[in-house]
Tab-separated table of N, CA and C in Angstrom:
chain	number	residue	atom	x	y	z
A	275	UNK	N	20.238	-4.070	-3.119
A	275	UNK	CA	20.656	-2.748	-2.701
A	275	UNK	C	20.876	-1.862	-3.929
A	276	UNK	N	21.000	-0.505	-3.677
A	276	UNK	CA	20.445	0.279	-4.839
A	276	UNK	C	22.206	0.579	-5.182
A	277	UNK	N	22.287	0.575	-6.663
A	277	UNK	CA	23.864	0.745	-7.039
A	277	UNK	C	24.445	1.952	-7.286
A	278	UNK	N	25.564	1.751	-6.356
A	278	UNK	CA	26.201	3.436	-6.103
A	278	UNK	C	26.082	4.339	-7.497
A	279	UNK	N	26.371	3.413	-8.530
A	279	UNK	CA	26.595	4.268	-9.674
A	279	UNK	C	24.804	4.917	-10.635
A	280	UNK	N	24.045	4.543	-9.979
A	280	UNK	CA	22.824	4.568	-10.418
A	280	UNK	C	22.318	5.499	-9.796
A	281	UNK	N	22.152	6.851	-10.212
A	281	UNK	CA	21.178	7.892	-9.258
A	281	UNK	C	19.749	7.448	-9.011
A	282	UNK	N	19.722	8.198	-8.027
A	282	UNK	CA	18.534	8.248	-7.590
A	282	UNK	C	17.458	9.102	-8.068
A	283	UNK	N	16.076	8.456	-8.816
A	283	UNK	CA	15.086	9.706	-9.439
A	283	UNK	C	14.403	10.232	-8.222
A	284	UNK	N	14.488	11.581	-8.698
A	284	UNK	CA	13.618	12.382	-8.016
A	284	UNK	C	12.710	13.031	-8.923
A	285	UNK	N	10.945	12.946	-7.767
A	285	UNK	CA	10.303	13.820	-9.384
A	285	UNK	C	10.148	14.878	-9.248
A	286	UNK	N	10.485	15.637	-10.742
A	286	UNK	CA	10.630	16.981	-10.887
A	286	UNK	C	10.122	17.731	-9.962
A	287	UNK	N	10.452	19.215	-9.687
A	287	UNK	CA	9.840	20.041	-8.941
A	287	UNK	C	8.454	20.480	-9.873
A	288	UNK	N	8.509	20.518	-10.982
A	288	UNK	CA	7.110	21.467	-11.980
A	288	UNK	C	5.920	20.051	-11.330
A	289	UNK	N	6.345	18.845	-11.513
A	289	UNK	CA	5.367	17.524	-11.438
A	289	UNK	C	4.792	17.929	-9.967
A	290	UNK	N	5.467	17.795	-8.776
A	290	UNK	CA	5.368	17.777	-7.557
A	290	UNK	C	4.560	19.142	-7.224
A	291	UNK	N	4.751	20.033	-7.406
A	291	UNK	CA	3.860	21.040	-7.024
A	291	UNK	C	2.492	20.691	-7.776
A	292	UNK	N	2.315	20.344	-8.907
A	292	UNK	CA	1.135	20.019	-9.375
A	292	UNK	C	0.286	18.795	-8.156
A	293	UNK	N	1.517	17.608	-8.088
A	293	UNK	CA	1.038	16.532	-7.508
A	293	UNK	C	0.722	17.314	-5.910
A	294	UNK	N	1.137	17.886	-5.566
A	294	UNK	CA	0.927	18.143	-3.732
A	294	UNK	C	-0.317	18.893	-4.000
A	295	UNK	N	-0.685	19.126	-5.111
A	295	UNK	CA	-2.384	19.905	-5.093
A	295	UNK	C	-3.254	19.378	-4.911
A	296	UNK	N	-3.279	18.166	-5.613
A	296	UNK	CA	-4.288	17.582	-5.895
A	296	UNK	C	-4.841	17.110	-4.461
A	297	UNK	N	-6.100	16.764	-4.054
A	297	UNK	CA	-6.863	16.139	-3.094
A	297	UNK	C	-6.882	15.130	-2.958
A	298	UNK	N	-6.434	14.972	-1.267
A	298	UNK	CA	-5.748	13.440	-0.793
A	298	UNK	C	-6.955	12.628	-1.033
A	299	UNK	N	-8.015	12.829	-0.208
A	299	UNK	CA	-8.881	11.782	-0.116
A	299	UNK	C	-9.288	10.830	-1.395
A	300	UNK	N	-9.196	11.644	-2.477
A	300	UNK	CA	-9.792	10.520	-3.455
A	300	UNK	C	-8.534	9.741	-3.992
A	301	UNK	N	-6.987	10.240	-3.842
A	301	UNK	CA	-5.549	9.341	-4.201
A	301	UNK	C	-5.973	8.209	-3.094
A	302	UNK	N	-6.261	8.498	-1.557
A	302	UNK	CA	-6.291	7.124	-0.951
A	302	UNK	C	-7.261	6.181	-0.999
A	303	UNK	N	-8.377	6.952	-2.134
A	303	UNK	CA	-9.128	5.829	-2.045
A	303	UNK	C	-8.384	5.107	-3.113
A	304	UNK	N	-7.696	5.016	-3.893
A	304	UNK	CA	-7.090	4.566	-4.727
A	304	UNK	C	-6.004	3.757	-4.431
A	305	UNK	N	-5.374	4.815	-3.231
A	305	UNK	CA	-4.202	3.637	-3.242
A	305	UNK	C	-4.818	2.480	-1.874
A	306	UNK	N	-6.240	2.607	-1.586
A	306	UNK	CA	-6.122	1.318	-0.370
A	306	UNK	C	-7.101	-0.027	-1.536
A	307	UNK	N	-7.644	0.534	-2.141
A	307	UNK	CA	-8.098	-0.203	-3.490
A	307	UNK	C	-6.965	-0.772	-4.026
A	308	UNK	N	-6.033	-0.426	-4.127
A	308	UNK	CA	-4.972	-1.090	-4.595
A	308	UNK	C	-3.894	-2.210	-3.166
A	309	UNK	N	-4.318	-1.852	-2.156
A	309	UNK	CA	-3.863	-2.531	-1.010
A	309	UNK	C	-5.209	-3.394	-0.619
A	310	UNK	N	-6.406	-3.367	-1.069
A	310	UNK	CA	-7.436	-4.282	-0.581
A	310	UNK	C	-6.928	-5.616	-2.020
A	311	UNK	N	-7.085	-4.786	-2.725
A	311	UNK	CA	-7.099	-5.861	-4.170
A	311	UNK	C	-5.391	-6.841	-4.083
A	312	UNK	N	-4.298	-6.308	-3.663
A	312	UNK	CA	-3.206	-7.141	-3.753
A	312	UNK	C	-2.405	-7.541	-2.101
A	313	UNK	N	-2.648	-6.790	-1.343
A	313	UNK	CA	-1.874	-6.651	-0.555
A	313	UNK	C	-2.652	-7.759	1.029
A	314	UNK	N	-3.733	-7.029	1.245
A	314	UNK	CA	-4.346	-7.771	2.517
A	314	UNK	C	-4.657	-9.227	2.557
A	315	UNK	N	-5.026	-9.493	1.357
A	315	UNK	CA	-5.005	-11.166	1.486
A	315	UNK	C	-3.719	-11.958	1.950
A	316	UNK	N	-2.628	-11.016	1.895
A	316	UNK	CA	-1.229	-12.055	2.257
A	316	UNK	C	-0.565	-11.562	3.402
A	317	UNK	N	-1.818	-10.593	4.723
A	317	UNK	CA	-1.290	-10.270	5.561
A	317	UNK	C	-2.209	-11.149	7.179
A	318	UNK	N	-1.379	-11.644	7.757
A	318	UNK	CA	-1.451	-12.519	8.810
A	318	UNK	C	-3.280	-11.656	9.734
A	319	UNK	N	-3.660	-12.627	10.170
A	319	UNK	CA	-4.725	-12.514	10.914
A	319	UNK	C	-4.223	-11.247	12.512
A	320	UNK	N	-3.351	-12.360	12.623
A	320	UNK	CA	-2.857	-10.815	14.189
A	320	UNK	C	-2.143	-9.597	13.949
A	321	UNK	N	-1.354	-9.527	12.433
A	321	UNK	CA	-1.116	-7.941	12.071
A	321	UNK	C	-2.435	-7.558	11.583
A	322	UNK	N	-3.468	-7.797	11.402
A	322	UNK	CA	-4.557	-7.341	10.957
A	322	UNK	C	-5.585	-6.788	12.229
A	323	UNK	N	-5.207	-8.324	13.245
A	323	UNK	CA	-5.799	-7.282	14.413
A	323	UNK	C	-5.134	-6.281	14.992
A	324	UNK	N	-3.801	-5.985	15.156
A	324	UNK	CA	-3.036	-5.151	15.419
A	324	UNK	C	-3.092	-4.035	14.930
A	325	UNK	N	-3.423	-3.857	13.568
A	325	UNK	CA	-3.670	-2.824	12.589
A	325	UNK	C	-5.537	-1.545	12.592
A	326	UNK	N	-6.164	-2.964	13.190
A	326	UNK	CA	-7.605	-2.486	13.336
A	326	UNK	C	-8.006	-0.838	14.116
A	327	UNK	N	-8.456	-0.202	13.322
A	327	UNK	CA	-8.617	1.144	13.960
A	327	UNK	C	-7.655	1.780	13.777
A	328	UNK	N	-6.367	1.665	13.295
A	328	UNK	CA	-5.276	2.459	13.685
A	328	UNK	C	-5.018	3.267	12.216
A	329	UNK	N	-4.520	4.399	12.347
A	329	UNK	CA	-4.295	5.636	11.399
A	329	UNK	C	-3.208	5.452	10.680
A	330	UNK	N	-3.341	5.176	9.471
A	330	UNK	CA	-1.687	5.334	8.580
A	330	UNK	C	-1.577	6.176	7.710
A	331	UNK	N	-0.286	6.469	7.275
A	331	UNK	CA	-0.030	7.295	6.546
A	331	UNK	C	1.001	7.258	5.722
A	332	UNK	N	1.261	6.993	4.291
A	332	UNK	CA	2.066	6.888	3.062
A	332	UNK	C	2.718	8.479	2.187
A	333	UNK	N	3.448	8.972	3.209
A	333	UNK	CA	3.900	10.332	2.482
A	333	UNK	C	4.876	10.261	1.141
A	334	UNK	N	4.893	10.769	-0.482
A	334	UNK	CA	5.720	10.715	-0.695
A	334	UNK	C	6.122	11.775	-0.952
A	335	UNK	N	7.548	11.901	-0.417
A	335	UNK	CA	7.614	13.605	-0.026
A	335	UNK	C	8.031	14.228	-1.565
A	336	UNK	N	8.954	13.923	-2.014
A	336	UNK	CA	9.218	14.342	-3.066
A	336	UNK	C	8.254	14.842	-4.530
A	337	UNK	N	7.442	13.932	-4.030
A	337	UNK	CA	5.760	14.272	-5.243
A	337	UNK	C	4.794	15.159	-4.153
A	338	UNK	N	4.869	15.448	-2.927
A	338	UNK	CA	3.829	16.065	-2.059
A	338	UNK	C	2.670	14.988	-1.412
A	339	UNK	N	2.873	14.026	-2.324
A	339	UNK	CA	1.633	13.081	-2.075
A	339	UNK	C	1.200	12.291	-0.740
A	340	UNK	N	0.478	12.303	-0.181
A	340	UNK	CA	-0.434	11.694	0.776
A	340	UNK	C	-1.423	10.715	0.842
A	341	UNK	N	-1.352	9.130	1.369
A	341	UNK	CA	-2.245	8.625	1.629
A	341	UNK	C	-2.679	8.145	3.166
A	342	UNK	N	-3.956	8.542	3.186
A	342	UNK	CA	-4.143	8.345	4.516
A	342	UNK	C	-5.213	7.270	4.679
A	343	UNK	N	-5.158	6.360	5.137
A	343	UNK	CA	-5.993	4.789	5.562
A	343	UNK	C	-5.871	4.481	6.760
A	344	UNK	N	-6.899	3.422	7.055
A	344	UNK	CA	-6.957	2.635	7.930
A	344	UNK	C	-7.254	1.290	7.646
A	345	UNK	N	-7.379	0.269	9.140
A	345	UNK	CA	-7.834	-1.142	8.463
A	345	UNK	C	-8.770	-0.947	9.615
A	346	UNK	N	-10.659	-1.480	8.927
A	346	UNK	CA	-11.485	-1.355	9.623
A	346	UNK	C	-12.767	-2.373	9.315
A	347	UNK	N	-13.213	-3.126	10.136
A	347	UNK	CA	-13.944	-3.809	9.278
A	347	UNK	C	-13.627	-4.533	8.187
A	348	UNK	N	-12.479	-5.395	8.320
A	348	UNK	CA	-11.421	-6.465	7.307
A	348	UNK	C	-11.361	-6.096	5.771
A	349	UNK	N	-11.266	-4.463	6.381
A	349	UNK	CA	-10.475	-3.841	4.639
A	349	UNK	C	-9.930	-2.728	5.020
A	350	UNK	N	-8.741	-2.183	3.764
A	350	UNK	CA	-8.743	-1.081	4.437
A	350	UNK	C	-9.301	0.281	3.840
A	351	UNK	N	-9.448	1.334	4.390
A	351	UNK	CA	-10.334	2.423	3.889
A	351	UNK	C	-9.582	3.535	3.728
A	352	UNK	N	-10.114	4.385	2.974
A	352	UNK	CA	-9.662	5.683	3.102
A	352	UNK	C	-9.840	6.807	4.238
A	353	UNK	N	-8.904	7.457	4.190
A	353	UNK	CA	-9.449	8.079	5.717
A	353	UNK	C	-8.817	9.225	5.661
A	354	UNK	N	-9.592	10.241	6.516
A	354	UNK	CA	-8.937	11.808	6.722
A	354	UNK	C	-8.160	11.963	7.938
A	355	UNK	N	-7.041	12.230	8.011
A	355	UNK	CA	-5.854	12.805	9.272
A	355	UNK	C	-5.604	14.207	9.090
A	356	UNK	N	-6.947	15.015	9.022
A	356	UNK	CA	-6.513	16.678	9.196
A	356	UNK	C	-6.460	16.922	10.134
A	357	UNK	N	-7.108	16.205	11.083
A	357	UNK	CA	-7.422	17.147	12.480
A	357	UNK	C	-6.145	16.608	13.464
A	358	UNK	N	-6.133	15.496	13.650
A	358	UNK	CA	-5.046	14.903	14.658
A	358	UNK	C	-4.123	13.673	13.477
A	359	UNK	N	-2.761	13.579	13.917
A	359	UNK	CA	-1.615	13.435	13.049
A	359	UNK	C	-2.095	11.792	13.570
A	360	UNK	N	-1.528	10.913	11.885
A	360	UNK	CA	-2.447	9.761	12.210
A	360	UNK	C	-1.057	9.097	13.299
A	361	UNK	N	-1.813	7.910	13.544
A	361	UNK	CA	-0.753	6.919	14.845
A	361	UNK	C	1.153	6.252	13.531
A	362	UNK	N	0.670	6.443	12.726
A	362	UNK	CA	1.814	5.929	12.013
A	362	UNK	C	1.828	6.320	10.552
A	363	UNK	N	3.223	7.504	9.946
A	363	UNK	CA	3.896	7.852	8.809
A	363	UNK	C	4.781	7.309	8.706
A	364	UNK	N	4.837	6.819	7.148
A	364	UNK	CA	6.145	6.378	6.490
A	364	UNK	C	6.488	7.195	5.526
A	365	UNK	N	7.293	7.676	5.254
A	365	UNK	CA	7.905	9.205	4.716
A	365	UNK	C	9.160	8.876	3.937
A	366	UNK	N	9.345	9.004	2.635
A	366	UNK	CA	10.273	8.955	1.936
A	366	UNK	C	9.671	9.464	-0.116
A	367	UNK	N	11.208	9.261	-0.953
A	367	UNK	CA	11.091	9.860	-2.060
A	367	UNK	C	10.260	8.587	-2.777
A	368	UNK	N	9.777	8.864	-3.943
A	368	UNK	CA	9.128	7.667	-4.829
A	368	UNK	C	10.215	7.292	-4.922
A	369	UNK	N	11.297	7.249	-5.563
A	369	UNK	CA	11.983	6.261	-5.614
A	369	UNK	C	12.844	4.878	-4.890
A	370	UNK	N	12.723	5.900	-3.273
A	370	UNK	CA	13.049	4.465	-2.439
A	370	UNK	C	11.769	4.336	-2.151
A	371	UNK	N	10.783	4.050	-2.215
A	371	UNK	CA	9.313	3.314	-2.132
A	371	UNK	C	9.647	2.276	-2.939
A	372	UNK	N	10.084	2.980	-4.361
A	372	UNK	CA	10.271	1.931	-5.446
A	372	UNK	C	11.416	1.206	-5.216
A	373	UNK	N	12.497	1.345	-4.416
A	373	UNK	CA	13.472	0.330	-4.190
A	373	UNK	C	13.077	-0.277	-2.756
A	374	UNK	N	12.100	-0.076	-2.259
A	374	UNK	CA	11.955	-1.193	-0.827
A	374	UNK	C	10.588	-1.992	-1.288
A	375	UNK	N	9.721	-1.626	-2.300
A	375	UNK	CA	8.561	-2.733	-3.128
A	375	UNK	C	9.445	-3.447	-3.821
A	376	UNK	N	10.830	-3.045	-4.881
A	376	UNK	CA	11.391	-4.227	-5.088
A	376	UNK	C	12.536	-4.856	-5.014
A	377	UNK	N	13.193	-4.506	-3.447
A	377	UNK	CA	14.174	-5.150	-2.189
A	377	UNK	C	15.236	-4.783	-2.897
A	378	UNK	N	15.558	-3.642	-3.388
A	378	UNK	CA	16.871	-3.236	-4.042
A	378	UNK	C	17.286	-2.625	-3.058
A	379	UNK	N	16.777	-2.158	-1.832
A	379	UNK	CA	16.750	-1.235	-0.487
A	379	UNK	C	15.900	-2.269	0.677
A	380	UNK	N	17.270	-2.269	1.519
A	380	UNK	CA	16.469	-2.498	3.072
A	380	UNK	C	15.838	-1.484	3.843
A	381	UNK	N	15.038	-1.650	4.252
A	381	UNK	CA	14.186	-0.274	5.135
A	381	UNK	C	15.280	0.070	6.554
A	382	UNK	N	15.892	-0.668	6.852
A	382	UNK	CA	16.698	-0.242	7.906
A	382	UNK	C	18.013	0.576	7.061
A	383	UNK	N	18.157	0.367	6.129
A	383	UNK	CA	19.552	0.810	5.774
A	383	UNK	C	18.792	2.028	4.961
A	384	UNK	N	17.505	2.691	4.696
A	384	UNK	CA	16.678	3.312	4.187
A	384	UNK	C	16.808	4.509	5.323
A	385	UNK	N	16.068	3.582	6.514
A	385	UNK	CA	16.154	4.690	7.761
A	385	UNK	C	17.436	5.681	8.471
A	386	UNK	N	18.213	4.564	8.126
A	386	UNK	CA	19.653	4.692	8.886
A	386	UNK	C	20.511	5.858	8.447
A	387	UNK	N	20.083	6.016	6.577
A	387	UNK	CA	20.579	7.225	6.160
A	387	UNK	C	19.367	8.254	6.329
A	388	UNK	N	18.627	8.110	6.993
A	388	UNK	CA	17.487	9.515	6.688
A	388	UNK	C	16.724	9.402	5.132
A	389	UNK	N	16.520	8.455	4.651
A	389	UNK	CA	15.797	8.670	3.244
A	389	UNK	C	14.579	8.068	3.817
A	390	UNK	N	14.245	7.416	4.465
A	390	UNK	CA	13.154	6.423	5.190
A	390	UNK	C	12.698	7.353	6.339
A	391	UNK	N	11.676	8.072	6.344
A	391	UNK	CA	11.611	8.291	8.058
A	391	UNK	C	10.275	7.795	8.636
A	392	UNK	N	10.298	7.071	10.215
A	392	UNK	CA	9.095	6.749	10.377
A	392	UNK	C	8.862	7.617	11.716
A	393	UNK	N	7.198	8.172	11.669
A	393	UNK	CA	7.049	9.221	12.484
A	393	UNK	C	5.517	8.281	13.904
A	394	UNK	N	5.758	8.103	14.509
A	394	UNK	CA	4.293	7.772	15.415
A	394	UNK	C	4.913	6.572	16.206
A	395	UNK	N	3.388	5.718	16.591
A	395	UNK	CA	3.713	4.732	17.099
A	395	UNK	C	5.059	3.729	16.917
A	396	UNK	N	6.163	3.397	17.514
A	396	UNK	CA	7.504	2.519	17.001
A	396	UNK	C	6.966	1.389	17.104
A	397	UNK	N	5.950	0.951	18.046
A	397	UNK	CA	5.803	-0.414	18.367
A	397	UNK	C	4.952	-0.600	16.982
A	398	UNK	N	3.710	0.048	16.119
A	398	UNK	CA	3.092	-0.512	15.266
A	398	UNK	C	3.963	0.116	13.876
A	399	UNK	N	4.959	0.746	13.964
A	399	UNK	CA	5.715	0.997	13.000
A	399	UNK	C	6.393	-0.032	12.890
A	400	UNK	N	7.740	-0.983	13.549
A	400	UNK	CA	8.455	-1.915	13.654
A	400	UNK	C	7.265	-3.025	13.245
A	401	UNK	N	6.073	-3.217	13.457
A	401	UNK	CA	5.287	-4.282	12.899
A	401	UNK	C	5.176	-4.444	11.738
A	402	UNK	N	4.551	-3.192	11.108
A	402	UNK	CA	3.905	-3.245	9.727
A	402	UNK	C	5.663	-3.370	8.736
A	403	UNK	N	6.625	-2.716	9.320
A	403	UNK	CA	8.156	-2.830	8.951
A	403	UNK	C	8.137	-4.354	8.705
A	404	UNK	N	7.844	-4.900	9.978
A	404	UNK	CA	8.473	-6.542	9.740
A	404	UNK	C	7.874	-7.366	9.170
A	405	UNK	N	6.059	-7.055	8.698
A	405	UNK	CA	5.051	-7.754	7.986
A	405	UNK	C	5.405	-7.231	6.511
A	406	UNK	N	6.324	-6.219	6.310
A	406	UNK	CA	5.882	-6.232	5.038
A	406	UNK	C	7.655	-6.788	4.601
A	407	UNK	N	8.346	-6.732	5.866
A	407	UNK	CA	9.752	-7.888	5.222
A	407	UNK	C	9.207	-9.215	4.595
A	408	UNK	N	8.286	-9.232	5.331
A	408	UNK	CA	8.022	-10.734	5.538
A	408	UNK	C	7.405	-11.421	4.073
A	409	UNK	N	6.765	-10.285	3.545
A	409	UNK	CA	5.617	-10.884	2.022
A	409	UNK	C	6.740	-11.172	1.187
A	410	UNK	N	6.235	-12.328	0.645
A	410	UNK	CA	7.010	-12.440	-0.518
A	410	UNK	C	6.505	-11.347	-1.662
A	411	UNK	N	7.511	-10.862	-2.289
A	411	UNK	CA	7.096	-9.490	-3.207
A	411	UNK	C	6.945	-10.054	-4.754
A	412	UNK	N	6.843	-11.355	-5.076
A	412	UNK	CA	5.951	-11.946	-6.073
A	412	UNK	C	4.592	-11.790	-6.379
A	413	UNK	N	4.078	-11.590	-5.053
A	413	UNK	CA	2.731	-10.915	-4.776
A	413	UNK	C	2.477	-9.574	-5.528
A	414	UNK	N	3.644	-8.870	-5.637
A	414	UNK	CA	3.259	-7.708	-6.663
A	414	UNK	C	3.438	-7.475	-7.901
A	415	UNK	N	4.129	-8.674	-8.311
A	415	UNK	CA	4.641	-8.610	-9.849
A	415	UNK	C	3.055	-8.377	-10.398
A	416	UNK	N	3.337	-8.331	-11.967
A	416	UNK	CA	2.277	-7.239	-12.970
A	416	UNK	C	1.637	-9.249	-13.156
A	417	UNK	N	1.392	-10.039	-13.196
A	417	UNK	CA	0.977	-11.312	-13.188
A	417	UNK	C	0.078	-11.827	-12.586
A	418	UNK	N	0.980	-11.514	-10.839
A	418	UNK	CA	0.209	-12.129	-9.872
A	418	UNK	C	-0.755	-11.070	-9.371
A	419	UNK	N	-0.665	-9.757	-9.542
A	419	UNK	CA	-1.668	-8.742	-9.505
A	419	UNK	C	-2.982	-8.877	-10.560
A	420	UNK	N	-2.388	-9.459	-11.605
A	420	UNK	CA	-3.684	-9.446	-12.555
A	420	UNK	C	-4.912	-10.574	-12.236
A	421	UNK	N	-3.542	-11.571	-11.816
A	421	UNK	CA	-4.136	-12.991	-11.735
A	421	UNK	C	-5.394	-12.144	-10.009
A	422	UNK	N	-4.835	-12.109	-9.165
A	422	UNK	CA	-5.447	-11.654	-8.061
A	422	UNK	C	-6.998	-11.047	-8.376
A	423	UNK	N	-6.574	-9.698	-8.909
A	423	UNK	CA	-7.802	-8.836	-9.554
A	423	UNK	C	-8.515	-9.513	-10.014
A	424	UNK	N	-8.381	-10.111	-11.474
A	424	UNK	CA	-9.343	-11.009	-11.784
A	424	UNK	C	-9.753	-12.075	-10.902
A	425	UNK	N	-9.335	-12.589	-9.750
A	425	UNK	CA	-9.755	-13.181	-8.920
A	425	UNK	C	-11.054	-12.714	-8.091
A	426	UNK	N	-10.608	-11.627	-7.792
A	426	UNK	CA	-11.733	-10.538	-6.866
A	426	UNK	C	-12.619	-10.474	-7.997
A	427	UNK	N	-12.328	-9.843	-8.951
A	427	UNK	CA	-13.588	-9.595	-9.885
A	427	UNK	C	-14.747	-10.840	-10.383
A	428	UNK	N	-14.248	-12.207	-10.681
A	428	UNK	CA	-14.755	-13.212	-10.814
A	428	UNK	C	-15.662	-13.228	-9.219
A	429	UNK	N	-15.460	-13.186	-8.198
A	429	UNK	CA	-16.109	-13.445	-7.261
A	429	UNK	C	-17.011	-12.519	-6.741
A	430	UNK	N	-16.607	-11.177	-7.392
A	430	UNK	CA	-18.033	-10.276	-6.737
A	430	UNK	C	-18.989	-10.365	-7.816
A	431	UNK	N	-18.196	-10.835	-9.065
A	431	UNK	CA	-19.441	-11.008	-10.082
A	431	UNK	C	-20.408	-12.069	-9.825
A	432	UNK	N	-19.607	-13.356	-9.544
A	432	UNK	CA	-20.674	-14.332	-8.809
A	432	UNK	C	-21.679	-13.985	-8.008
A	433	UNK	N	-21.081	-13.369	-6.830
A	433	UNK	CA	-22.153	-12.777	-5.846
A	433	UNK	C	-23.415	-11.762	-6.046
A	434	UNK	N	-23.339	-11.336	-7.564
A	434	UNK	CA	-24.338	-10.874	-8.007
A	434	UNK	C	-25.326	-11.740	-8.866
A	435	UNK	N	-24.703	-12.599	-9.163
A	435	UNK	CA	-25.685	-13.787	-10.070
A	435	UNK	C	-26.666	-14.749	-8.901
A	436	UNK	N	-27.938	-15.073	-8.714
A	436	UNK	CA	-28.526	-15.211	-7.739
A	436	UNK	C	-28.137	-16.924	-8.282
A	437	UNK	N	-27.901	-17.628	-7.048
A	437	UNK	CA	-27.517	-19.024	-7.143
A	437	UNK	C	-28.216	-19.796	-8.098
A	438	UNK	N	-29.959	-19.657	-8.407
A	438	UNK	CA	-30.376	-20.540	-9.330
A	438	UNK	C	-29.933	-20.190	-10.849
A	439	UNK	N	-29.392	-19.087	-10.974
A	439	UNK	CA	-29.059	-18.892	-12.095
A	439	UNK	C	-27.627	-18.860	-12.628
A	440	UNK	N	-26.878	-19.210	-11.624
A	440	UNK	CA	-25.723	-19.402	-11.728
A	440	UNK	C	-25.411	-20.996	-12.426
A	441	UNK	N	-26.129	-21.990	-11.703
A	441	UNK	CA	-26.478	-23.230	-11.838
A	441	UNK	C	-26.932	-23.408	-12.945
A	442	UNK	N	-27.338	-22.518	-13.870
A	442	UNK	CA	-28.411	-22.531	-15.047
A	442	UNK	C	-27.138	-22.497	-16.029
A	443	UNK	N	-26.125	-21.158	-15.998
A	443	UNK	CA	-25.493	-20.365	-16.640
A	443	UNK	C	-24.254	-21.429	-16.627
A	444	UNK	N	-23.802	-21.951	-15.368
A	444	UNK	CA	-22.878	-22.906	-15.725
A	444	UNK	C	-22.930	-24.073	-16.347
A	445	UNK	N	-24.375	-25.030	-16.415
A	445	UNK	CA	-24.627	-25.756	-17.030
A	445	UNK	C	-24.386	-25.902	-18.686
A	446	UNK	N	-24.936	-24.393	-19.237
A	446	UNK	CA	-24.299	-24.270	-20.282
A	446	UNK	C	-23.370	-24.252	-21.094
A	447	UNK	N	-22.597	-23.773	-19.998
A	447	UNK	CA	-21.131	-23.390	-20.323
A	447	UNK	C	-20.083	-24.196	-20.689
């Protein structure tokens, strides 16, 4: 839990007007690249079907910032919510983002004061809430992210080496 005597950052107003300019679509392709590469491998098969097709949304209000995704085709993508408001927002400052990624903040005690707000579906809001209680958040340390990445990267590189030459290349090795 976050300590009374420790303020809370907020980012600047000069940063935030800059940041609410910038164009969502290419931040979410970024931030679901960053949720394909660490995050989906350690999320259960039936929150994944649960999740399929459905509209999300990562506001952080205090920077202006917006990401808008989906999970489609067992990744998730970037996606546009101009026209109709997606099925599920999670809405809060960077800094309780940054205290519920690293459990210094419960999301209920987040919500309860109004710093947390969740806007859409409750039934797939309370899900993705309780799937992401659920990860162990070792998964995001700067380690097991690298270790991961280089995981992905070792394997799409394989998939470009055509098998007889892989066989060739490891022999050497």
């Amino acid at each position: 839990m976050q300590n009374p005597a420790t303020p809370a950052y907020r980012i600047p107003e000069p940063l935030a007007r800059v940041l609410g300019r910038l164009p969502r679509y290419p931040g979410s392709v970024l931030f679901v690249t960053g949720l394909n590469l660490v995050l989906a491998r350690h999320l259960h098969p039936d929150t994944l079907h649960m999740l399929e097709g459905r509209s999300l949304r990562i506001h952080v209000a205090d920077a202006g910032l917006r990401f808008d995704y989906t999970w489609r085709d067992g990744a998730f993508r970037a996606a546009r919510h101009e026209v109709a408001a997606p099925d599920l927002t999670f809405r809060a400052d960077a800094w309780d983002f940054h205290c519920l990624l690293q459990r210094r903040e419960d999301p209920d005690t987040l919500f309860f004061s109004r710093r947390l707000v969740i806007e859409g579906d409750t039934e797939l809001g309370l899900m993705v809430k309780n799937t992401l209680d659920s990860i162990d958040m070792a998964v995001f340390q700067p380690r097991a992210v690298l270790r991961d990445v280089a995981q992905v990267l070792r394997q799409r590189a394989e998939a470009l080496i055509p098998s007889g030459a892989r066989r060739q290349y490891s022999s050497r090795v």
